[in-house]
Amino acid sequence: MLTLIDDRDLARTLRADVLAGLTVTPKWLPPRWFYDARGSELFEEITRLPEYYPTRAERAVLAGHAPAIARITEAKCLVELGSGSSEKTRLLLDAMLRRGTLGSFVPLDVSAGALTAAVGALTAAYPGLTVTGVVGDFARHLAYLPEGDSRVVAFLGGTIGNLTPPERVAFLTALRGALHEGEWLLLGADLVKDPAVLVPAYDDAAGVTAEFNRNVLRVINRELGADFDPAAFEHVALWDAGHEWIEMRLRSSRDQVVRIPELDLTVPFAAGEEMRTEISAKFRRDGLAAELAAAGFTLRHWWTDPDDRFGVALAQAG
């Protein structure tokens, strides 16, 4: 296991994010702080909800086209960014191992605990494969990916949509800089569609996404000694047609003041005030191809699920 960040680094980043996001108007918090152990459990539950189509749609694409991906790339090394449990990635591993080219798998994730569990499970499931976990942040540590050739970097789950346009430019540019000419990016991207389909995926009838959204407040309470009352914040999910993204927000249900002792910070919220906790951008093929090209990638192949809800792009570093 290669460890590039530790608990102290995470604590510093959390403090910086909370201070930056809660001292501006409008307030915001980044979505990475949803994912403590409880947040990860809630997200896994979300992926099984009837309203939440992205996981099923992406899995359908990978199940149908993993053999073609293995044949086209002849990958010797598969790298997965934000790997989590690497469950869907097993479709790629199976196809690439059948192809006979793959020798190593490098999952990168910010959670050391989740990564340790995933590496253990994958090592047991694929005894002939070298699995090297990297505890790191894909926004900062791409230059530290293990060297090699014939690498494929998988960035799945539509996570690219959680980045703002400038953040996407920085990420794709840094990733291109970490790859050799001819190596590959496999990118999962949720597509623009009817808001009647999009919004319920982020505002399910069972309220699981609402609990997931409020979990960021519980993380701040635990880690920074804050006194957020999660029940005093309502979950909001809306479609921003201008930006073509879903925004998740937390709306204060009353006038209140939150204290964060670890930052020596007092944060007022007015009744009805909203704080953004996540964007989830949706894409069109041409727009995504243009973003990839600007960073030095050429879109070589494009696949979607049967309902054209989710796209998987295979792009090559030029």
C-alpha positions as a LaTeX table, in Angstrom:
\begin{tabular}{lrrr}
\hline
Residue & $x$ (\AA) & $y$ (\AA) & $z$ (\AA) \\
\hline
Met1 & 0.00 & 0.00 & 0.00 \\
Leu2 & 1.29 & 3.44 & $-0.96$ \\
Thr3 & 0.06 & 6.10 & 1.48 \\
Leu4 & 0.13 & 9.67 & 0.23 \\
Ile5 & $-2.29$ & 11.16 & 2.76 \\
Asp6 & $-2.95$ & 10.38 & 6.40 \\
Asp7 & $-5.44$ & 11.42 & 9.07 \\
Arg8 & $-3.56$ & 14.65 & 9.80 \\
Asp9 & $-3.64$ & 15.61 & 6.14 \\
Leu10 & $-7.37$ & 14.89 & 5.97 \\
Ala11 & $-7.97$ & 16.93 & 9.11 \\
Arg12 & $-6.11$ & 19.92 & 7.65 \\
Thr13 & $-8.08$ & 19.65 & 4.41 \\
Leu14 & $-11.40$ & 19.45 & 6.26 \\
Arg15 & $-10.58$ & 22.51 & 8.33 \\
Ala16 & $-9.57$ & 24.46 & 5.23 \\
Asp17 & $-12.70$ & 23.41 & 3.30 \\
Val18 & $-15.10$ & 24.26 & 6.11 \\
Leu19 & $-13.45$ & 27.61 & 6.78 \\
Ala20 & $-13.50$ & 28.54 & 3.09 \\
Gly21 & $-17.04$ & 27.33 & 2.45 \\
Leu22 & $-18.84$ & 28.67 & 5.51 \\
Thr23 & $-17.35$ & 32.17 & 5.50 \\
Val24 & $-18.67$ & 33.17 & 2.05 \\
Thr25 & $-22.06$ & 33.89 & 0.56 \\
Pro26 & $-23.61$ & 31.66 & $-0.66$ \\
Lys27 & $-22.19$ & 29.01 & 1.63 \\
Trp28 & $-20.93$ & 25.68 & 0.31 \\
Leu29 & $-19.29$ & 22.46 & 1.40 \\
Pro30 & $-17.48$ & 20.00 & $-0.91$ \\
Pro31 & $-19.07$ & 16.57 & $-1.44$ \\
Arg32 & $-15.97$ & 14.58 & $-0.43$ \\
Trp33 & $-16.95$ & 14.99 & 3.24 \\
Phe34 & $-20.12$ & 12.93 & 2.78 \\
Tyr35 & $-18.03$ & 9.78 & 2.80 \\
Asp36 & $-17.21$ & 8.66 & 6.30 \\
Ala37 & $-18.18$ & 5.07 & 7.13 \\
Arg38 & $-21.85$ & 5.99 & 7.56 \\
Gly39 & $-21.87$ & 8.13 & 4.41 \\
Ser40 & $-20.38$ & 5.30 & 2.38 \\
Glu41 & $-23.08$ & 2.93 & 3.68 \\
Leu42 & $-25.78$ & 5.43 & 2.73 \\
Phe43 & $-24.34$ & 5.87 & $-0.76$ \\
Glu44 & $-24.28$ & 2.12 & $-1.31$ \\
Glu45 & $-27.94$ & 2.12 & $-0.32$ \\
Ile46 & $-28.61$ & 4.96 & $-2.77$ \\
Thr47 & $-27.13$ & 2.94 & $-5.64$ \\
Arg48 & $-29.76$ & 0.26 & $-5.05$ \\
Leu49 & $-32.75$ & 2.64 & $-5.03$ \\
Pro50 & $-35.21$ & 2.42 & $-7.94$ \\
Glu51 & $-34.80$ & 6.14 & $-8.70$ \\
Tyr52 & $-31.01$ & 6.01 & $-8.88$ \\
Tyr53 & $-30.28$ & 4.79 & $-12.41$ \\
Pro54 & $-26.56$ & 5.76 & $-12.89$ \\
Thr55 & $-24.99$ & 2.73 & $-11.21$ \\
Arg56 & $-27.19$ & 0.24 & $-13.07$ \\
Ala57 & $-26.77$ & 2.06 & $-16.38$ \\
Glu58 & $-22.98$ & 2.24 & $-16.13$ \\
Arg59 & $-22.79$ & $-1.41$ & $-15.10$ \\
Ala60 & $-24.82$ & $-2.32$ & $-18.19$ \\
Val61 & $-22.33$ & $-0.48$ & $-20.41$ \\
Leu62 & $-19.32$ & $-2.13$ & $-18.79$ \\
Ala63 & $-20.93$ & $-5.57$ & $-18.90$ \\
Gly64 & $-21.59$ & $-5.18$ & $-22.60$ \\
His65 & $-18.29$ & $-3.62$ & $-23.66$ \\
Ala66 & $-15.58$ & $-4.76$ & $-21.21$ \\
Pro67 & $-14.25$ & $-7.33$ & $-23.72$ \\
Ala68 & $-13.93$ & $-4.61$ & $-26.38$ \\
Ile69 & $-12.19$ & $-2.30$ & $-23.90$ \\
Ala70 & $-9.71$ & $-5.06$ & $-23.08$ \\
Arg71 & $-9.09$ & $-5.78$ & $-26.77$ \\
Ile72 & $-8.67$ & $-2.14$ & $-27.79$ \\
Thr73 & $-6.39$ & $-1.13$ & $-24.93$ \\
Glu74 & $-4.36$ & $-4.34$ & $-24.44$ \\
Ala75 & $-3.95$ & $-3.02$ & $-20.90$ \\
Lys76 & $-1.05$ & $-4.20$ & $-18.79$ \\
Cys77 & $-2.07$ & $-2.05$ & $-15.81$ \\
Leu78 & $-5.52$ & $-0.83$ & $-14.78$ \\
Val79 & $-5.67$ & 2.20 & $-12.48$ \\
Glu80 & $-8.94$ & 3.19 & $-10.84$ \\
Leu81 & $-9.44$ & 6.65 & $-9.35$ \\
Gly82 & $-11.86$ & 6.94 & $-6.44$ \\
Ser83 & $-12.06$ & 3.18 & $-6.39$ \\
Gly84 & $-14.20$ & 2.52 & $-3.31$ \\
Ser85 & $-15.07$ & $-1.16$ & $-3.30$ \\
Ser86 & $-14.07$ & $-1.58$ & $-7.01$ \\
Glu87 & $-17.21$ & $-3.68$ & $-7.49$ \\
Lys88 & $-18.01$ & $-2.60$ & $-11.06$ \\
Thr89 & $-14.33$ & $-2.70$ & $-11.92$ \\
Arg90 & $-14.35$ & $-6.47$ & $-11.63$ \\
Leu91 & $-16.09$ & $-6.53$ & $-15.02$ \\
Leu92 & $-13.00$ & $-4.85$ & $-16.48$ \\
Leu93 & $-10.56$ & $-7.00$ & $-14.51$ \\
Asp94 & $-12.27$ & $-10.18$ & $-15.68$ \\
Ala95 & $-12.20$ & $-9.10$ & $-19.33$ \\
Met96 & $-8.60$ & $-7.89$ & $-19.22$ \\
Leu97 & $-7.38$ & $-11.03$ & $-17.48$ \\
Arg98 & $-9.16$ & $-13.17$ & $-20.05$ \\
Arg99 & $-7.38$ & $-11.13$ & $-22.72$ \\
Gly100 & $-4.11$ & $-12.18$ & $-21.12$ \\
Thr101 & $-2.40$ & $-8.77$ & $-20.97$ \\
Leu102 & $-3.22$ & $-7.46$ & $-17.49$ \\
Gly103 & $-0.60$ & $-7.85$ & $-14.78$ \\
Ser104 & $-1.49$ & $-5.21$ & $-12.18$ \\
Phe105 & $-4.35$ & $-3.23$ & $-10.72$ \\
Val106 & $-3.85$ & 0.07 & $-8.86$ \\
Pro107 & $-6.92$ & 1.33 & $-6.97$ \\
Leu108 & $-6.62$ & 4.88 & $-5.58$ \\
Asp109 & $-8.96$ & 6.12 & $-2.89$ \\
Val110 & $-8.91$ & 8.72 & $-0.12$ \\
Ser111 & $-10.24$ & 6.22 & 2.44 \\
Ala112 & $-7.50$ & 3.96 & 3.79 \\
Gly113 & $-10.04$ & 1.69 & 5.47 \\
Ala114 & $-12.15$ & 1.15 & 2.36 \\
Leu115 & $-9.04$ & 0.67 & 0.25 \\
Thr116 & $-7.53$ & $-1.90$ & 2.61 \\
Ala117 & $-10.73$ & $-3.93$ & 2.53 \\
Ala118 & $-10.96$ & $-3.70$ & $-1.26$ \\
Val119 & $-7.32$ & $-4.69$ & $-1.80$ \\
Gly120 & $-7.77$ & $-7.69$ & 0.49 \\
Ala121 & $-10.89$ & $-8.85$ & $-1.33$ \\
Leu122 & $-9.35$ & $-8.36$ & $-4.78$ \\
Thr123 & $-6.11$ & $-10.10$ & $-3.87$ \\
Ala124 & $-8.13$ & $-13.10$ & $-2.71$ \\
Ala125 & $-10.34$ & $-13.07$ & $-5.80$ \\
Tyr126 & $-7.47$ & $-12.61$ & $-8.30$ \\
Pro127 & $-4.44$ & $-14.46$ & $-6.91$ \\
Gly128 & $-2.39$ & $-13.97$ & $-10.10$ \\
Leu129 & $-2.89$ & $-10.19$ & $-10.18$ \\
Thr130 & $-0.62$ & $-7.67$ & $-8.47$ \\
Val131 & $-2.90$ & $-5.28$ & $-6.55$ \\
Thr132 & $-1.30$ & $-2.12$ & $-5.16$ \\
Gly133 & $-3.56$ & 0.28 & $-3.28$ \\
Val134 & $-2.76$ & 4.01 & $-3.24$ \\
Val135 & $-4.24$ & 6.11 & $-0.43$ \\
Gly136 & $-4.50$ & 9.46 & $-2.14$ \\
Asp137 & $-6.62$ & 12.22 & $-3.62$ \\
Phe138 & $-7.16$ & 12.09 & $-7.39$ \\
Ala139 & $-7.22$ & 15.89 & $-7.44$ \\
Arg140 & $-3.67$ & 16.10 & $-6.02$ \\
His141 & $-1.76$ & 12.88 & $-6.44$ \\
Leu142 & $-1.95$ & 11.82 & $-10.08$ \\
Ala143 & 1.79 & 12.39 & $-10.51$ \\
Tyr144 & 2.42 & 9.64 & $-7.95$ \\
Leu145 & 0.69 & 6.86 & $-9.88$ \\
Pro146 & 2.99 & 3.88 & $-10.40$ \\
Glu147 & 4.97 & 4.13 & $-13.62$ \\
Gly148 & 4.43 & 1.73 & $-16.46$ \\
Asp149 & 3.20 & 1.46 & $-19.99$ \\
Ser150 & $-0.08$ & 0.34 & $-21.53$ \\
Arg151 & $-1.98$ & 1.79 & $-18.57$ \\
Val152 & $-5.72$ & 2.39 & $-18.54$ \\
Val153 & $-7.04$ & 4.87 & $-15.97$ \\
Ala154 & $-10.69$ & 4.28 & $-15.06$ \\
Phe155 & $-12.67$ & 7.16 & $-13.57$ \\
Leu156 & $-16.16$ & 5.76 & $-13.20$ \\
Gly157 & $-19.47$ & 6.45 & $-11.50$ \\
Gly158 & $-20.01$ & 9.87 & $-13.06$ \\
Thr159 & $-17.65$ & 11.35 & $-10.44$ \\
Ile160 & $-16.28$ & 13.71 & $-13.11$ \\
Gly161 & $-19.61$ & 15.54 & $-12.74$ \\
Asn162 & $-18.82$ & 16.52 & $-9.14$ \\
Leu163 & $-16.08$ & 18.81 & $-10.45$ \\
Thr164 & $-16.79$ & 22.35 & $-11.59$ \\
Pro165 & $-15.68$ & 23.20 & $-15.15$ \\
Pro166 & $-12.37$ & 24.77 & $-13.98$ \\
Glu167 & $-11.76$ & 21.77 & $-11.72$ \\
Arg168 & $-12.39$ & 19.43 & $-14.66$ \\
Val169 & $-9.86$ & 21.32 & $-16.77$ \\
Ala170 & $-7.26$ & 21.04 & $-14.00$ \\
Phe171 & $-8.00$ & 17.35 & $-13.39$ \\
Leu172 & $-7.94$ & 16.26 & $-17.04$ \\
Thr173 & $-4.80$ & 18.29 & $-17.72$ \\
Ala174 & $-3.02$ & 16.77 & $-14.73$ \\
Leu175 & $-4.12$ & 13.28 & $-15.74$ \\
Arg176 & $-2.84$ & 13.77 & $-19.29$ \\
Gly177 & 0.46 & 14.88 & $-17.80$ \\
Ala178 & 0.67 & 11.67 & $-15.78$ \\
Leu179 & 0.10 & 9.40 & $-18.79$ \\
His180 & 2.34 & 8.46 & $-21.68$ \\
Glu181 & 1.24 & 9.05 & $-25.25$ \\
Gly182 & $-1.07$ & 6.24 & $-26.33$ \\
Glu183 & $-2.29$ & 5.33 & $-22.84$ \\
Trp184 & $-5.98$ & 5.39 & $-22.04$ \\
Leu185 & $-8.70$ & 7.05 & $-19.96$ \\
Leu186 & $-11.98$ & 5.21 & $-19.40$ \\
Leu187 & $-14.47$ & 7.80 & $-18.20$ \\
Gly188 & $-18.02$ & 7.31 & $-16.96$ \\
Ala189 & $-20.31$ & 10.32 & $-17.46$ \\
Asp190 & $-24.00$ & 10.77 & $-16.71$ \\
Leu191 & $-25.89$ & 12.29 & $-19.63$ \\
Val192 & $-28.30$ & 15.21 & $-19.93$ \\
Lys193 & $-31.87$ & 13.96 & $-19.83$ \\
Asp194 & $-35.39$ & 14.85 & $-18.69$ \\
Pro195 & $-35.31$ & 16.51 & $-15.24$ \\
Ala196 & $-38.25$ & 14.26 & $-14.33$ \\
Val197 & $-35.72$ & 11.39 & $-14.40$ \\
Leu198 & $-32.74$ & 13.32 & $-13.05$ \\
Val199 & $-34.18$ & 15.00 & $-9.98$ \\
Pro200 & $-35.71$ & 11.89 & $-8.32$ \\
Ala201 & $-32.30$ & 10.20 & $-8.57$ \\
Tyr202 & $-31.08$ & 12.81 & $-6.10$ \\
Asp203 & $-34.28$ & 13.16 & $-4.08$ \\
Asp204 & $-35.61$ & 9.64 & $-3.55$ \\
Ala205 & $-38.97$ & 8.89 & $-2.00$ \\
Ala206 & $-37.40$ & 6.94 & 0.88 \\
Gly207 & $-35.27$ & 9.91 & 1.96 \\
Val208 & $-31.96$ & 8.07 & 1.78 \\
Thr209 & $-30.28$ & 10.83 & $-0.25$ \\
Ala210 & $-31.53$ & 13.40 & 2.25 \\
Glu211 & $-29.78$ & 11.52 & 5.05 \\
Phe212 & $-26.67$ & 11.21 & 2.91 \\
Asn213 & $-26.70$ & 14.96 & 2.29 \\
Arg214 & $-27.11$ & 15.79 & 5.98 \\
Asn215 & $-24.29$ & 13.40 & 6.86 \\
Val216 & $-21.76$ & 16.10 & 5.99 \\
Leu217 & $-23.02$ & 18.02 & 9.03 \\
Arg218 & $-22.49$ & 15.01 & 11.27 \\
Val219 & $-18.93$ & 14.67 & 9.97 \\
Ile220 & $-18.21$ & 18.32 & 10.84 \\
Asn221 & $-19.81$ & 17.89 & 14.27 \\
Arg222 & $-17.63$ & 14.89 & 15.05 \\
Glu223 & $-14.36$ & 16.12 & 13.58 \\
Leu224 & $-14.51$ & 19.82 & 14.44 \\
Gly225 & $-16.74$ & 19.87 & 17.52 \\
Ala226 & $-19.51$ & 21.77 & 15.70 \\
Asp227 & $-23.10$ & 21.85 & 16.96 \\
Phe228 & $-25.03$ & 21.53 & 13.68 \\
Asp229 & $-28.54$ & 20.20 & 14.21 \\
Pro230 & $-28.98$ & 18.06 & 11.07 \\
Ala231 & $-32.74$ & 17.93 & 11.60 \\
Ala232 & $-32.83$ & 21.72 & 11.17 \\
Phe233 & $-31.66$ & 21.44 & 7.55 \\
Glu234 & $-33.86$ & 20.27 & 4.67 \\
His235 & $-32.52$ & 18.37 & 1.70 \\
Val236 & $-32.90$ & 20.18 & $-1.65$ \\
Ala237 & $-32.15$ & 18.78 & $-5.11$ \\
Leu238 & $-32.75$ & 20.89 & $-8.21$ \\
Trp239 & $-31.89$ & 20.93 & $-11.90$ \\
Asp240 & $-29.88$ & 23.94 & $-13.07$ \\
Ala241 & $-30.67$ & 24.03 & $-16.79$ \\
Gly242 & $-28.13$ & 26.78 & $-17.50$ \\
His243 & $-25.21$ & 24.78 & $-16.15$ \\
Glu244 & $-26.79$ & 21.41 & $-16.97$ \\
Trp245 & $-26.15$ & 20.02 & $-13.53$ \\
Ile246 & $-28.00$ & 18.84 & $-10.46$ \\
Glu247 & $-27.35$ & 20.84 & $-7.32$ \\
Met248 & $-27.78$ & 19.37 & $-3.88$ \\
Arg249 & $-28.25$ & 21.87 & $-1.11$ \\
Leu250 & $-29.14$ & 22.00 & 2.57 \\
Arg251 & $-31.77$ & 24.59 & 3.48 \\
Ser252 & $-31.91$ & 26.01 & 6.98 \\
Ser253 & $-35.43$ & 25.55 & 8.33 \\
Arg254 & $-35.06$ & 28.39 & 10.85 \\
Asp255 & $-32.80$ & 31.21 & 11.95 \\
Gln256 & $-29.89$ & 29.56 & 13.74 \\
Val257 & $-26.27$ & 29.97 & 14.72 \\
Val258 & $-23.76$ & 27.13 & 14.43 \\
Arg259 & $-20.58$ & 27.10 & 16.48 \\
Ile260 & $-17.42$ & 25.33 & 15.29 \\
Pro261 & $-14.99$ & 25.46 & 18.21 \\
Glu262 & $-12.06$ & 23.84 & 16.40 \\
Leu263 & $-12.07$ & 26.76 & 13.96 \\
Asp264 & $-13.09$ & 29.39 & 16.51 \\
Leu265 & $-15.93$ & 30.10 & 14.09 \\
Thr266 & $-19.57$ & 31.11 & 14.53 \\
Val267 & $-21.76$ & 30.70 & 11.46 \\
Pro268 & $-25.24$ & 32.29 & 11.22 \\
Phe269 & $-27.93$ & 30.77 & 9.00 \\
Ala270 & $-31.12$ & 32.60 & 8.12 \\
Ala271 & $-34.39$ & 30.72 & 7.77 \\
Gly272 & $-34.57$ & 29.49 & 4.18 \\
Glu273 & $-30.85$ & 30.04 & 3.51 \\
Glu274 & $-29.35$ & 27.34 & 1.30 \\
Met275 & $-25.86$ & 25.89 & 1.35 \\
Arg276 & $-24.58$ & 23.95 & $-1.68$ \\
Thr277 & $-23.11$ & 20.54 & $-0.89$ \\
Glu278 & $-22.73$ & 18.97 & $-4.33$ \\
Ile279 & $-23.02$ & 19.53 & $-8.03$ \\
Ser280 & $-23.49$ & 16.62 & $-10.40$ \\
Ala281 & $-22.91$ & 17.82 & $-13.94$ \\
Lys282 & $-24.53$ & 15.98 & $-16.83$ \\
Phe283 & $-22.84$ & 15.73 & $-20.19$ \\
Arg284 & $-23.39$ & 15.59 & $-23.92$ \\
Arg285 & $-21.01$ & 13.60 & $-26.08$ \\
Asp286 & $-19.75$ & 16.54 & $-28.13$ \\
Gly287 & $-19.13$ & 18.69 & $-25.07$ \\
Leu288 & $-17.24$ & 15.96 & $-23.26$ \\
Ala289 & $-15.17$ & 15.21 & $-26.36$ \\
Ala290 & $-14.21$ & 18.90 & $-26.52$ \\
Glu291 & $-13.16$ & 18.95 & $-22.87$ \\
Leu292 & $-11.05$ & 15.83 & $-23.40$ \\
Ala293 & $-9.45$ & 17.27 & $-26.52$ \\
Ala294 & $-8.54$ & 20.50 & $-24.74$ \\
Ala295 & $-6.60$ & 18.42 & $-22.19$ \\
Gly296 & $-4.79$ & 16.35 & $-24.81$ \\
Phe297 & $-7.05$ & 13.31 & $-25.13$ \\
Thr298 & $-8.78$ & 11.99 & $-28.26$ \\
Leu299 & $-12.16$ & 10.33 & $-27.83$ \\
Arg300 & $-11.80$ & 6.97 & $-29.59$ \\
His301 & $-14.93$ & 5.11 & $-28.51$ \\
Trp302 & $-18.26$ & 6.00 & $-26.94$ \\
Trp303 & $-20.82$ & 3.62 & $-25.50$ \\
Thr304 & $-24.14$ & 4.15 & $-23.75$ \\
Asp305 & $-26.67$ & 1.92 & $-22.02$ \\
Pro306 & $-29.77$ & 0.89 & $-24.02$ \\
Asp307 & $-31.74$ & 3.90 & $-22.75$ \\
Asp308 & $-28.97$ & 6.43 & $-23.49$ \\
Arg309 & $-28.86$ & 7.51 & $-19.86$ \\
Phe310 & $-25.16$ & 7.06 & $-19.15$ \\
Gly311 & $-22.06$ & 7.30 & $-21.34$ \\
Val312 & $-18.69$ & 5.61 & $-21.08$ \\
Ala313 & $-15.89$ & 7.27 & $-23.05$ \\
Leu314 & $-12.63$ & 5.60 & $-24.00$ \\
Ala315 & $-10.10$ & 8.33 & $-24.76$ \\
Gln316 & $-6.44$ & 8.09 & $-25.71$ \\
Ala317 & $-3.61$ & 10.35 & $-24.60$ \\
Gly318 & $-2.22$ & 12.08 & $-27.68$ \\
\hline
\end{tabular}
